Amino acid sequence: MTSIVWQRRRAAVSSTWREFTRNRGGLVGLVVLGVVVVLALLAPLVTDATGLDVTKAAGDRWQPPSGEYWFGTDHTGRSVLLLTWWGSRISLLIGLTATVLSVAIGTLVGVTAAHFGGWASAGLMWVTNFFLVLPSLVLAIALSTVLPRGIGTIVLAIGVTSWASSARLVRAQTLSVEARPFIERAKVLGGGHAHVIGRHVLPAVLPLVFVNTTLTVANAIVAEATLSFLGLGDPSMVSWGSMLRAANLHGAVSQRAWWFLLPPGLGVVVIVLAFTLVGRALETVLNPRLRGDR
Amino acid sequence: MLRHVAGKLGGAVAGVAAVVVLGFFLFRMIPGDPTVTMTRGRQVDEAQIAELRALHGYDRPIVEQFGKYVGGLLRGDMGTSLFYRRTVAELIGERVGPTLLLVGTSTLIAVTLGLWLGIRGAWRRDSLFDRTSTGVALLGWAMPAFWLGMLLSMVTGDLFPSGGMRFSSTPPGFWPQALDVAHHMVLPSLTLIAVVYAQYQLVMRSSLLEEMNADYLTTARAKGLRDDQVRRRHAVPNALLPTVTLVFLHIGLVVTGAITVETVYSWPGLGLLTYEALAGPDLPLLQGTFVVLAGSVIVMNVLADLLYQVLDPRVRAS
């Protein structure tokens, strides 16, 4: 049985891929993401992390871009290029882990609510709707204020506040899958909850979850930048948000230090756009109603 | 119908109650009590902590503290700010006005702009206008509000004031003051609009696209209505309904934007107050802004739900 199942799945994946490559925006996004991730991974191999240390800053303060410092220097004389490069690591790391947490909570809540039904479902959906409406940044701010500063806190604060929309999506999809006859067949044959969920519901729901993930990453990266900008990030780490915080606090605007302001912000914009493009392309592949050639 | 409204209002009360409970336990989540958070990174001895604890009543049993907190909230008492040495309610009262002004104006303009662009884009799908405006919208949506704010104030230079709400040198009297506030509000509201209008546009666009192939539009055209009339009288009203709910559902995002935009431009609203409360951290103040911001967003959503009942004849009838 399994070999046929896997054959079909492999065929589905390759046809999805073919459909995806037809979407120009999605491909561009994917290539950009690939480049950014490779650069972020290469940072420790290609560059020297000591340049991030304020006490070992080599350049003058607020130096505009030059041959030596391509992106100029910040208020302490550190290279903005180096800061931006290393900052991408934290932004990506937090964006991705927070997304994994958020999507995991969302999937768990969504599948549980749809599969078990009854009072548990009503309660879970009430909580989901509550979190959906609640301004997530306000809650994330409160959470990261009371917890000790650090990467873990930021990941937790973003993950715990952003799962509601995935929970709703997963619940709707689970309900529609569970209404199909093969689920009834599995139950009649004696399949328990674990079997039905693990073997039938999850494989059918996961593609949707995956699409949702790419869109959630974009939100998580902006959320990380925002929390760090407000001073709630890990003080020992350079991230795009903390660079922008420094720019704001040390008067980059009045210094007209555009070279300190542009790179971290553009970094966020490029990554968020790339994830959004990939997510929208995947959405089009999985939802034929959105395709142009109707 | 009446039962439905009562149900919604009950839901609103439950939602606000949940915010109140969350507001209490959130700040007591970590082991120990809030004094641990307040004194983090400072040199304090046991006696000082004990004094702080007694001052804020953290030495009382948790049930008693909770009762006191809820009782206070009902009377409009949210405690005293550690930093300002004034009551939280008073501080929030001062800051509500500027935030309402900024968020209200920006939302109004952003919704109008977003709906207009969304309708035009969907009606001429895949035209140059549609593709450009969707692209620009996505770009705005991808930008962190505070970054755009800093860029705008750097690019415009001395054209607009870069912070605050009014100059102290402005003469008293309604018009000079109003003009001064408007002058200060240009950049913050531009930033907020640029960041939030995209969602309205994209939702309106896709919801109108859903309607585009509907039979009733063919009927309307067959009747001999002009294209413009088909759009205005038939397609748009139907597509507007789902958009309205989403507009209100996303009001939380506008609040999020307001916090960072107010921080960048020192706009004296609730967002800036929240940011100022982070520095201490001034926990009573932070708790107050949390309850007020989250609570009002929840109330707004219930209002939107009720408005939806009035607007949609299908729901009204059932």
Coordinates of C-alpha atoms in Angstrom, one line a residue:
Chain A
M1 CA 0.0 0.0 0.0
T2 CA 2.7 2.4 1.0
S3 CA 4.6 2.3 -2.3
I4 CA 1.5 3.3 -4.2
V5 CA 0.8 6.1 -1.8
W6 CA 4.4 7.4 -2.0
Q7 CA 4.3 7.1 -5.8
R8 CA 1.2 9.3 -5.9
R9 CA 2.7 11.7 -3.4
R10 CA 5.9 12.0 -5.5
A11 CA 3.8 12.7 -8.6
A12 CA 1.8 15.3 -6.7
V13 CA 4.9 17.1 -5.6
S14 CA 6.5 17.1 -9.0
S15 CA 3.3 18.4 -10.6
T16 CA 3.1 21.1 -7.9
W17 CA 6.7 22.0 -8.7
R18 CA 6.0 22.3 -12.4
E19 CA 3.0 24.5 -11.7
F20 CA 5.0 26.6 -9.3
T21 CA 7.8 27.2 -11.8
R22 CA 5.3 28.7 -14.2
N23 CA 4.7 31.6 -11.7
R24 CA 7.4 34.1 -12.4
G25 CA 7.0 36.0 -9.1
G26 CA 7.2 32.8 -7.1
L27 CA 10.4 31.8 -8.8
V28 CA 12.0 35.2 -8.3
G29 CA 11.1 35.0 -4.6
L30 CA 12.5 31.5 -4.3
V31 CA 15.8 32.5 -5.9
V32 CA 16.1 35.6 -3.7
L33 CA 15.5 33.5 -0.6
G34 CA 18.1 31.0 -1.7
V35 CA 20.7 33.7 -2.1
V36 CA 19.9 35.4 1.2
V37 CA 20.0 32.1 3.1
V38 CA 23.3 31.1 1.6
L39 CA 24.8 34.5 2.4
A40 CA 23.5 34.3 6.0
L41 CA 25.0 30.8 6.4
L42 CA 28.3 31.9 4.9
A43 CA 28.7 35.0 7.2
P44 CA 31.0 33.3 9.8
L45 CA 33.2 31.7 7.1
V46 CA 33.7 34.8 5.0
T47 CA 33.7 37.7 7.5
D48 CA 35.2 38.3 10.9
A49 CA 32.8 38.6 13.8
T50 CA 35.1 40.8 15.8
G51 CA 34.0 43.7 13.7
L52 CA 30.7 43.5 15.5
D53 CA 32.3 44.4 18.8
V54 CA 31.8 48.1 19.7
T55 CA 35.1 48.2 21.5
K56 CA 37.0 46.9 18.5
A57 CA 35.4 49.2 15.9
A58 CA 38.0 50.3 13.4
G59 CA 36.4 53.1 11.5
D60 CA 35.3 56.6 12.2
R61 CA 31.8 57.4 13.4
W62 CA 29.1 58.1 10.8
Q63 CA 31.3 57.5 7.8
P64 CA 29.5 57.5 4.4
P65 CA 30.0 54.6 2.0
S66 CA 33.5 54.4 0.7
G67 CA 35.9 51.9 -0.9
E68 CA 36.9 50.6 2.5
Y69 CA 33.4 50.6 4.1
W70 CA 30.9 49.8 1.2
F71 CA 27.9 50.7 3.3
G72 CA 29.6 53.3 5.6
T73 CA 29.8 53.1 9.4
D74 CA 27.4 53.4 12.3
H75 CA 27.5 55.7 15.3
T76 CA 30.3 53.6 16.8
G77 CA 32.4 53.2 13.7
R78 CA 31.4 49.6 12.9
S79 CA 30.9 48.6 9.3
V80 CA 27.2 48.7 8.4
L81 CA 27.7 46.0 5.7
L82 CA 29.0 43.6 8.4
L83 CA 26.2 44.5 10.8
T84 CA 23.6 44.0 8.1
W85 CA 25.1 40.7 7.0
W86 CA 25.2 39.3 10.5
G87 CA 21.8 40.8 11.3
S88 CA 20.2 38.7 8.6
R89 CA 21.2 35.6 10.6
I90 CA 19.2 36.6 13.6
S91 CA 16.2 37.9 11.6
L92 CA 16.0 34.6 9.6
L93 CA 16.6 32.4 12.6
I94 CA 13.9 34.1 14.7
G95 CA 11.6 34.4 11.8
L96 CA 11.8 30.7 11.0
T97 CA 11.7 29.3 14.5
A98 CA 8.9 31.5 15.6
T99 CA 7.0 30.4 12.5
V100 CA 7.6 26.7 13.3
L101 CA 6.2 27.3 16.8
S102 CA 3.2 29.3 15.6
V103 CA 2.3 26.9 12.8
A104 CA 2.7 23.9 15.2
I105 CA 0.4 25.5 17.8
G106 CA -2.1 26.4 15.0
T107 CA -2.1 22.9 13.5
L108 CA -2.5 21.3 16.8
V109 CA -5.4 23.5 17.8
G110 CA -7.0 23.4 14.4
V111 CA -6.9 19.6 14.0
T112 CA -8.0 19.0 17.6
A113 CA -10.9 21.4 17.3
A114 CA -12.1 19.9 14.0
H115 CA -11.5 16.2 14.8
F116 CA -13.0 16.0 18.3
G117 CA -15.8 18.5 18.0
G118 CA -18.2 19.2 20.8
W119 CA -17.4 21.4 23.8
A120 CA -13.6 21.1 23.4
S121 CA -14.0 22.4 19.9
A122 CA -16.2 25.3 20.9
G123 CA -13.8 26.3 23.7
L124 CA -10.7 26.1 21.4
M125 CA -12.4 28.1 18.7
W126 CA -13.4 30.8 21.2
V127 CA -9.8 31.0 22.3
T128 CA -8.7 31.1 18.6
N129 CA -11.0 33.9 17.7
F130 CA -9.9 35.8 20.8
F131 CA -6.3 35.6 19.7
L132 CA -7.2 36.4 16.1
V133 CA -8.8 39.7 17.2
L134 CA -6.3 40.6 19.9
P135 CA -3.6 43.0 18.6
S136 CA -0.7 40.5 18.6
L137 CA 2.1 43.1 19.0
V138 CA 0.5 44.4 22.2
L139 CA 0.5 41.0 23.7
A140 CA 4.0 40.2 22.3
I141 CA 5.3 43.4 23.9
A142 CA 3.8 42.4 27.3
L143 CA 5.2 38.9 27.1
S144 CA 8.7 40.0 26.1
T145 CA 8.8 42.6 28.9
V146 CA 8.1 40.1 31.7
L147 CA 10.3 37.3 30.4
P148 CA 14.1 37.5 30.4
R149 CA 15.6 39.1 27.3
G150 CA 16.8 36.7 24.7
I151 CA 16.2 34.9 21.5
G152 CA 14.0 32.3 23.1
T153 CA 11.7 35.0 24.5
I154 CA 11.2 36.7 21.2
V155 CA 10.5 33.4 19.5
L156 CA 8.0 32.5 22.2
A157 CA 6.3 36.0 22.1
I158 CA 5.9 35.9 18.3
G159 CA 4.9 32.2 18.2
V160 CA 2.3 32.4 21.0
T161 CA 0.6 35.5 19.5
S162 CA 0.4 34.6 15.8
W163 CA -1.0 31.1 15.6
A164 CA -4.7 31.9 15.4
S165 CA -5.1 32.3 11.7
S166 CA -3.3 29.0 10.9
A167 CA -5.6 27.3 13.5
R168 CA -8.7 28.6 11.6
L169 CA -7.3 27.5 8.2
V170 CA -6.3 24.1 9.5
R171 CA -9.7 23.5 11.2
A172 CA -11.6 24.4 8.0
Q173 CA -9.4 22.1 5.9
T174 CA -9.7 19.2 8.5
L175 CA -13.4 19.5 8.6
S176 CA -13.6 19.2 4.8
V177 CA -11.2 16.3 4.8
E178 CA -13.1 14.5 7.5
A179 CA -16.4 14.8 5.7
R180 CA -15.1 12.5 3.0
P181 CA -16.0 8.8 2.8
F182 CA -12.5 7.4 3.1
I183 CA -12.3 8.8 6.7
E184 CA -15.6 6.9 7.5
R185 CA -14.1 3.8 6.0
A186 CA -11.0 4.1 8.1
K187 CA -13.1 4.6 11.2
V188 CA -15.3 1.6 10.4
L189 CA -12.2 -0.6 9.9
G190 CA -11.3 0.2 13.4
G191 CA -8.9 3.2 13.0
G192 CA -8.5 5.2 16.2
H193 CA -8.0 8.9 16.5
A194 CA -4.2 8.6 16.2
H195 CA -4.6 6.6 13.0
V196 CA -7.2 8.8 11.4
I197 CA -5.3 12.0 12.2
G198 CA -1.8 10.7 11.5
R199 CA -2.5 8.7 8.4
H200 CA -5.3 10.6 6.7
V201 CA -5.9 14.1 8.1
L202 CA -2.4 15.4 8.5
P203 CA -1.1 14.4 5.0
A204 CA -4.2 16.1 3.5
V205 CA -3.8 19.2 5.6
L206 CA 0.0 19.7 5.4
P207 CA 0.3 21.3 1.9
L208 CA -2.0 24.0 3.1
V209 CA -0.1 24.4 6.3
F210 CA 3.1 24.7 4.3
V211 CA 1.7 27.6 2.2
N212 CA 0.5 29.2 5.4
T213 CA 4.0 28.9 6.8
T214 CA 5.6 30.9 4.0
L215 CA 3.2 33.8 4.7
T216 CA 3.7 33.5 8.5
V217 CA 7.5 33.8 8.2
A218 CA 7.0 37.2 6.6
N219 CA 4.9 38.4 9.5
A220 CA 7.3 36.9 12.0
I221 CA 10.3 38.7 10.5
V222 CA 8.5 42.0 10.7
A223 CA 7.4 41.2 14.3
E224 CA 11.0 40.5 15.2
A225 CA 12.2 43.7 13.7
T226 CA 9.4 45.6 15.6
L227 CA 10.1 44.0 19.0
S228 CA 13.9 44.6 18.6
F229 CA 13.2 48.2 17.5
L230 CA 11.2 48.7 20.7
G231 CA 14.2 47.5 22.7
L232 CA 12.8 44.1 23.6
G233 CA 15.3 42.0 21.7
D234 CA 18.5 40.3 22.8
P235 CA 20.9 43.2 23.6
S236 CA 23.9 41.1 22.8
M237 CA 22.8 40.2 19.3
V238 CA 22.8 42.4 16.2
S239 CA 19.6 42.1 14.2
W240 CA 18.0 44.4 11.7
G241 CA 15.5 45.6 14.3
S242 CA 18.3 46.4 16.8
M243 CA 20.2 48.3 14.0
L244 CA 17.1 50.4 13.3
R245 CA 16.7 51.0 17.0
A246 CA 20.3 52.3 17.2
A247 CA 19.6 54.4 14.1
N248 CA 16.6 56.0 15.8
L249 CA 18.2 56.5 19.2
H250 CA 21.5 57.9 18.0
G251 CA 19.9 60.3 15.5
A252 CA 20.7 58.7 12.1
V253 CA 17.8 60.8 10.7
S254 CA 19.2 64.1 11.8
Q255 CA 22.7 63.0 10.7
R256 CA 21.3 62.2 7.3
A257 CA 23.0 58.8 7.7
W258 CA 21.0 57.1 5.0
W259 CA 23.6 54.4 4.7
F260 CA 22.8 53.2 8.2
L261 CA 19.0 53.4 7.7
L262 CA 18.6 51.8 4.3
P263 CA 20.4 48.4 4.5
P264 CA 18.5 46.8 7.5
G265 CA 15.1 48.1 6.3
L266 CA 15.7 47.0 2.8
G267 CA 16.7 43.6 4.2
V268 CA 13.4 43.2 5.9
V269 CA 11.5 44.4 2.8
V270 CA 13.3 42.0 0.4
I271 CA 12.9 39.0 2.6
V272 CA 9.3 39.7 3.4
L273 CA 8.5 40.3 -0.2
A274 CA 10.3 37.1 -1.3
F275 CA 8.4 35.0 1.3
T276 CA 5.1 36.7 0.2
L277 CA 5.7 36.0 -3.5
V278 CA 6.5 32.4 -2.8
G279 CA 3.5 32.0 -0.6
R280 CA 1.2 33.6 -3.1
A281 CA 2.6 31.4 -5.9
L282 CA 2.0 28.3 -3.8
E283 CA -1.5 29.4 -3.0
T284 CA -2.2 29.8 -6.7
V285 CA -0.9 26.3 -7.3
L286 CA -3.0 24.7 -4.6
N287 CA -6.1 26.7 -5.2
P288 CA -7.0 26.5 -9.0
R289 CA -9.7 29.1 -8.5
L290 CA -7.1 31.8 -8.2
R291 CA -5.4 30.9 -11.5
G292 CA -5.6 33.4 -14.2
D293 CA -6.8 31.2 -17.0
R294 CA -10.3 30.7 -15.8
Chain B
M1 CA -32.3 38.9 15.8
L2 CA -32.5 40.3 19.4
R3 CA -31.1 37.0 20.7
H4 CA -28.3 37.2 18.2
V5 CA -27.4 40.8 19.3
A6 CA -27.5 39.7 22.9
G7 CA -25.2 36.7 22.1
K8 CA -22.7 39.1 20.4
L9 CA -22.7 41.5 23.3
G10 CA -22.2 38.6 25.7
G11 CA -19.3 37.5 23.6
A12 CA -17.9 41.0 23.8
V13 CA -18.2 41.0 27.6
A14 CA -16.4 37.7 27.8
G15 CA -13.7 38.9 25.4
V16 CA -13.0 42.0 27.5
A17 CA -13.1 39.9 30.7
A18 CA -10.5 37.6 29.1
V19 CA -8.3 40.6 28.4
V20 CA -8.6 41.8 32.0
V21 CA -7.7 38.4 33.3
L22 CA -4.8 38.1 30.8
G23 CA -3.6 41.6 31.8
F24 CA -3.4 40.5 35.4
F25 CA -1.7 37.1 35.1
L26 CA 0.6 38.1 32.2
F27 CA 2.5 40.3 34.5
R28 CA 2.7 37.7 37.3
M29 CA 3.7 34.9 35.0
I30 CA 7.3 34.6 35.9
P31 CA 8.3 32.9 39.2
G32 CA 8.3 35.3 42.1
D33 CA 6.4 38.5 41.4
P34 CA 6.5 41.7 39.3
T35 CA 9.3 43.1 41.5
V36 CA 11.6 40.7 39.8
T37 CA 10.9 42.2 36.4
M38 CA 10.9 45.8 37.8
T39 CA 14.3 45.5 39.4
R40 CA 16.0 43.4 36.7
G41 CA 19.6 44.5 36.1
R42 CA 19.6 46.9 39.1
Q43 CA 21.4 46.7 42.4
V44 CA 18.8 46.2 45.1
D45 CA 18.8 44.6 48.5
E46 CA 16.2 42.4 50.2
A47 CA 14.8 45.3 52.2
Q48 CA 14.2 47.4 49.1
I49 CA 12.4 44.6 47.3
A50 CA 10.3 43.9 50.4
E51 CA 9.3 47.6 50.5
L52 CA 8.5 47.7 46.8
R53 CA 6.4 44.5 47.3
A54 CA 4.5 46.0 50.2
L55 CA 4.0 49.3 48.3
H56 CA 2.2 47.5 45.4
G57 CA 0.5 45.0 47.5
Y58 CA 2.4 42.1 45.9
D59 CA 2.8 40.6 49.4
R60 CA -0.9 39.9 49.7
P61 CA -2.5 36.6 48.5
I62 CA -3.0 36.4 44.8
V63 CA -6.8 36.1 45.0
E64 CA -6.9 39.3 47.1
Q65 CA -4.7 41.1 44.6
F66 CA -6.9 40.0 41.7
G67 CA -10.0 41.2 43.5
K68 CA -8.4 44.5 44.2
Y69 CA -7.3 44.8 40.5
V70 CA -10.7 44.0 39.1
G71 CA -12.5 46.2 41.6
G72 CA -10.1 49.1 40.7
L73 CA -10.7 48.6 37.0
L74 CA -14.5 48.8 37.5
R75 CA -14.0 52.1 39.2
G76 CA -11.6 53.2 36.5
D77 CA -8.6 52.9 38.8
M78 CA -5.6 51.2 37.1
G79 CA -3.0 51.9 39.7
T80 CA -0.2 54.4 39.7
S81 CA 2.6 54.8 37.2
L82 CA 6.0 54.1 38.7
F83 CA 7.8 56.6 36.4
Y84 CA 5.3 59.5 36.2
R85 CA 4.0 59.1 39.8
R86 CA 0.5 59.8 38.5
T87 CA -2.5 57.5 38.1
V88 CA -2.5 55.3 35.0
A89 CA -6.1 56.3 34.2
E90 CA -5.2 59.9 34.1
L91 CA -2.2 59.3 31.8
I92 CA -4.2 57.1 29.5
G93 CA -7.0 59.7 29.4
E94 CA -4.5 62.3 28.2
R95 CA -3.2 60.1 25.5
V96 CA -6.4 58.7 24.0
G97 CA -7.2 61.8 22.0
P98 CA -4.0 62.0 19.9
T99 CA -4.1 58.3 19.1
L100 CA -7.8 58.4 18.1
L101 CA -7.0 61.4 15.9
L102 CA -4.0 59.8 14.2
V103 CA -5.5 56.3 13.9
G104 CA -9.0 57.5 12.9
T105 CA -7.7 59.9 10.2
S106 CA -5.3 57.4 8.8
T107 CA -7.7 54.5 8.8
L108 CA -10.3 56.6 7.0
I109 CA -7.9 57.6 4.3
A110 CA -6.4 54.2 4.0
V111 CA -9.8 52.4 3.7
T112 CA -11.0 54.9 1.0
L113 CA -7.7 54.6 -0.9
G114 CA -7.5 50.8 -0.5
L115 CA -11.1 50.2 -1.6
W116 CA -10.8 52.5 -4.6
L117 CA -7.6 50.9 -5.8
G118 CA -8.9 47.4 -5.1
I119 CA -12.1 48.0 -7.1
R120 CA -10.3 49.6 -10.1
G121 CA -7.7 46.8 -10.1
A122 CA -10.2 44.0 -10.0
W123 CA -12.4 45.5 -12.6
R124 CA -9.5 45.7 -15.1
R125 CA -7.8 42.6 -13.9
D126 CA -4.1 42.2 -15.0
S127 CA -4.1 45.6 -16.6
L128 CA -1.0 47.8 -16.1
F129 CA -2.9 49.6 -13.4
D130 CA -3.8 46.4 -11.6
R131 CA -0.3 45.0 -11.7
T132 CA 1.4 48.2 -10.6
S133 CA -1.0 49.0 -7.8
T134 CA -0.9 45.5 -6.4
G135 CA 2.9 45.6 -6.6
V136 CA 3.1 48.9 -4.8
A137 CA 0.6 47.7 -2.2
L138 CA 2.7 44.6 -1.4
L139 CA 5.8 46.7 -1.2
G140 CA 4.1 49.0 1.4
W141 CA 2.8 46.0 3.3
A142 CA 6.3 44.5 3.5
M143 CA 7.8 47.7 5.1
P144 CA 8.1 48.0 8.8
A145 CA 6.2 51.1 9.7
F146 CA 8.9 52.6 11.9
W147 CA 11.5 52.2 9.1
L148 CA 9.3 54.0 6.6
G149 CA 8.7 56.7 9.2
M150 CA 12.4 57.3 9.7
L151 CA 13.0 57.4 5.9
L152 CA 10.1 59.8 5.3
S153 CA 11.3 62.2 7.9
M154 CA 14.9 62.1 6.6
V155 CA 13.8 62.6 3.0
T156 CA 11.4 65.5 3.8
G157 CA 14.0 67.2 6.0
D158 CA 12.7 70.4 7.5
L159 CA 9.5 70.5 5.5
F160 CA 7.5 68.9 8.3
P161 CA 8.1 68.8 12.1
S162 CA 9.7 65.5 12.9
G163 CA 8.2 65.0 16.3
G164 CA 5.5 65.9 18.8
M165 CA 2.1 67.2 18.2
R166 CA 2.3 71.0 18.4
F167 CA 4.9 73.7 18.8
S168 CA 4.7 75.6 22.1
S169 CA 5.2 78.9 20.1
T170 CA 1.9 78.5 18.2
P171 CA -0.6 81.2 19.2
P172 CA -3.7 80.0 21.1
G173 CA -7.0 79.9 19.3
F174 CA -8.7 77.1 17.3
W175 CA -7.3 77.6 13.8
P176 CA -3.7 78.2 14.5
Q177 CA -3.7 75.2 16.9
A178 CA -5.6 73.0 14.5
L179 CA -3.2 73.8 11.6
D180 CA -0.2 73.2 13.8
V181 CA -1.5 69.7 14.8
A182 CA -2.4 68.9 11.2
H183 CA 1.2 70.0 10.1
H184 CA 2.6 67.7 12.7
M185 CA 0.3 64.8 11.7
V186 CA 1.2 64.7 8.0
L187 CA 4.2 62.4 8.3
P188 CA 2.8 60.0 11.0
S189 CA -0.4 59.6 9.1
L190 CA 1.3 59.2 5.7
T191 CA 3.4 56.4 7.2
L192 CA 0.5 54.7 8.8
I193 CA -1.6 54.9 5.6
A194 CA 1.3 53.6 3.5
V195 CA 1.7 50.5 5.7
V196 CA -1.9 49.6 6.2
Y197 CA -3.8 50.4 3.0
A198 CA -2.5 47.4 1.2
Q199 CA -4.7 44.9 3.1
Y200 CA -7.9 46.8 2.3
Q201 CA -6.9 46.9 -1.4
L202 CA -6.0 43.2 -1.6
V203 CA -9.1 42.1 0.2
M204 CA -11.4 44.3 -1.9
R205 CA -9.7 43.2 -5.0
S206 CA -10.0 39.5 -4.4
S207 CA -13.5 39.8 -3.1
L208 CA -14.6 41.7 -6.2
L209 CA -12.9 39.1 -8.4
E210 CA -15.0 36.4 -6.7
E211 CA -18.1 38.3 -7.9
M212 CA -16.8 39.0 -11.4
N213 CA -18.2 35.9 -13.1
A214 CA -21.5 35.9 -11.1
D215 CA -24.7 35.4 -13.1
Y216 CA -26.4 38.5 -11.8
L217 CA -23.7 40.7 -13.4
T218 CA -24.5 39.1 -16.8
T219 CA -28.2 39.8 -16.1
A220 CA -27.4 43.4 -15.2
R221 CA -25.4 43.8 -18.4
A222 CA -28.1 42.1 -20.5
K223 CA -30.5 44.7 -19.1
G224 CA -28.4 47.2 -20.9
L225 CA -26.7 48.9 -17.9
R226 CA -23.5 50.7 -18.6
D227 CA -20.3 49.1 -17.3
D228 CA -19.9 51.7 -14.7
Q229 CA -23.4 51.2 -13.3
V230 CA -23.0 47.4 -13.2
R231 CA -19.9 47.9 -11.1
R232 CA -21.3 50.6 -8.8
R233 CA -24.8 49.3 -8.2
H234 CA -24.3 45.5 -8.5
A235 CA -20.8 44.2 -8.1
V236 CA -19.3 46.5 -5.5
P237 CA -22.1 46.4 -2.9
N238 CA -21.9 42.6 -2.8
A239 CA -18.1 42.5 -2.7
L240 CA -18.0 45.2 0.0
L241 CA -19.6 42.9 2.7
P242 CA -16.7 40.5 3.3
T243 CA -14.4 43.5 3.1
V244 CA -16.1 45.4 5.9
T245 CA -15.6 42.5 8.3
L246 CA -11.9 42.2 7.4
V247 CA -11.4 45.9 7.7
F248 CA -12.5 45.7 11.4
L249 CA -10.7 42.4 12.0
H250 CA -7.5 44.1 10.9
I251 CA -7.9 47.1 13.2
G252 CA -5.4 45.4 15.6
L253 CA -2.8 45.8 12.8
V254 CA -3.4 49.5 12.7
V255 CA -2.9 49.7 16.5
T256 CA 0.3 47.8 16.0
G257 CA 1.4 50.3 13.4
A258 CA 0.4 53.2 15.6
I259 CA 2.7 52.0 18.4
T260 CA 5.9 52.2 16.3
V261 CA 4.8 55.2 14.3
E262 CA 4.1 57.2 17.5
T263 CA 7.4 56.1 18.8
V264 CA 9.3 57.3 15.8
Y265 CA 7.5 60.7 15.6
S266 CA 7.1 61.2 19.4
W267 CA 3.3 61.5 18.8
P268 CA 1.9 61.8 22.3
G269 CA -0.6 58.9 22.1
L270 CA -1.1 55.6 23.7
G271 CA 1.5 53.9 21.5
L272 CA 4.2 56.3 22.7
L273 CA 3.0 55.8 26.3
T274 CA 3.4 52.0 25.8
Y275 CA 6.9 52.6 24.5
E276 CA 7.7 54.8 27.5
A277 CA 6.4 52.2 29.8
L278 CA 8.9 49.6 28.4
A279 CA 11.9 51.6 29.6
G280 CA 11.4 50.9 33.4
P281 CA 9.6 48.7 32.9
D282 CA 6.7 50.6 34.3
L283 CA 4.5 47.6 34.9
P284 CA 1.3 49.3 36.1
L285 CA 1.4 51.6 33.1
L286 CA 2.1 48.8 30.7
Q287 CA -0.7 46.8 32.2
G288 CA -3.1 49.8 31.7
T289 CA -2.2 50.4 28.1
F290 CA -2.4 46.6 27.4
V291 CA -6.0 46.4 28.8
V292 CA -7.1 49.6 27.1
L293 CA -5.6 48.8 23.7
A294 CA -6.6 45.1 23.6
G295 CA -10.0 45.7 25.1
S296 CA -10.9 48.5 22.7
V297 CA -9.9 46.4 19.7
I298 CA -12.2 43.6 20.9
V299 CA -15.1 46.0 21.4
M300 CA -14.5 47.5 17.9
N301 CA -14.7 44.0 16.4
V302 CA -18.1 43.2 18.1
L303 CA -19.4 46.6 16.8
A304 CA -18.3 45.6 13.3
D305 CA -20.1 42.3 13.7
L306 CA -23.3 44.0 14.6
L307 CA -22.8 46.5 11.8
Y308 CA -22.5 43.6 9.4
Q309 CA -25.9 42.3 10.5
V310 CA -27.4 45.7 9.6
L311 CA -25.6 45.8 6.2
D312 CA -26.2 42.3 5.0
P313 CA -29.9 41.6 4.1
R314 CA -29.2 37.9 4.0
V315 CA -28.1 37.8 7.6
R316 CA -30.8 40.3 8.7
A317 CA -33.5 38.1 7.4
S318 CA -32.4 34.9 9.1

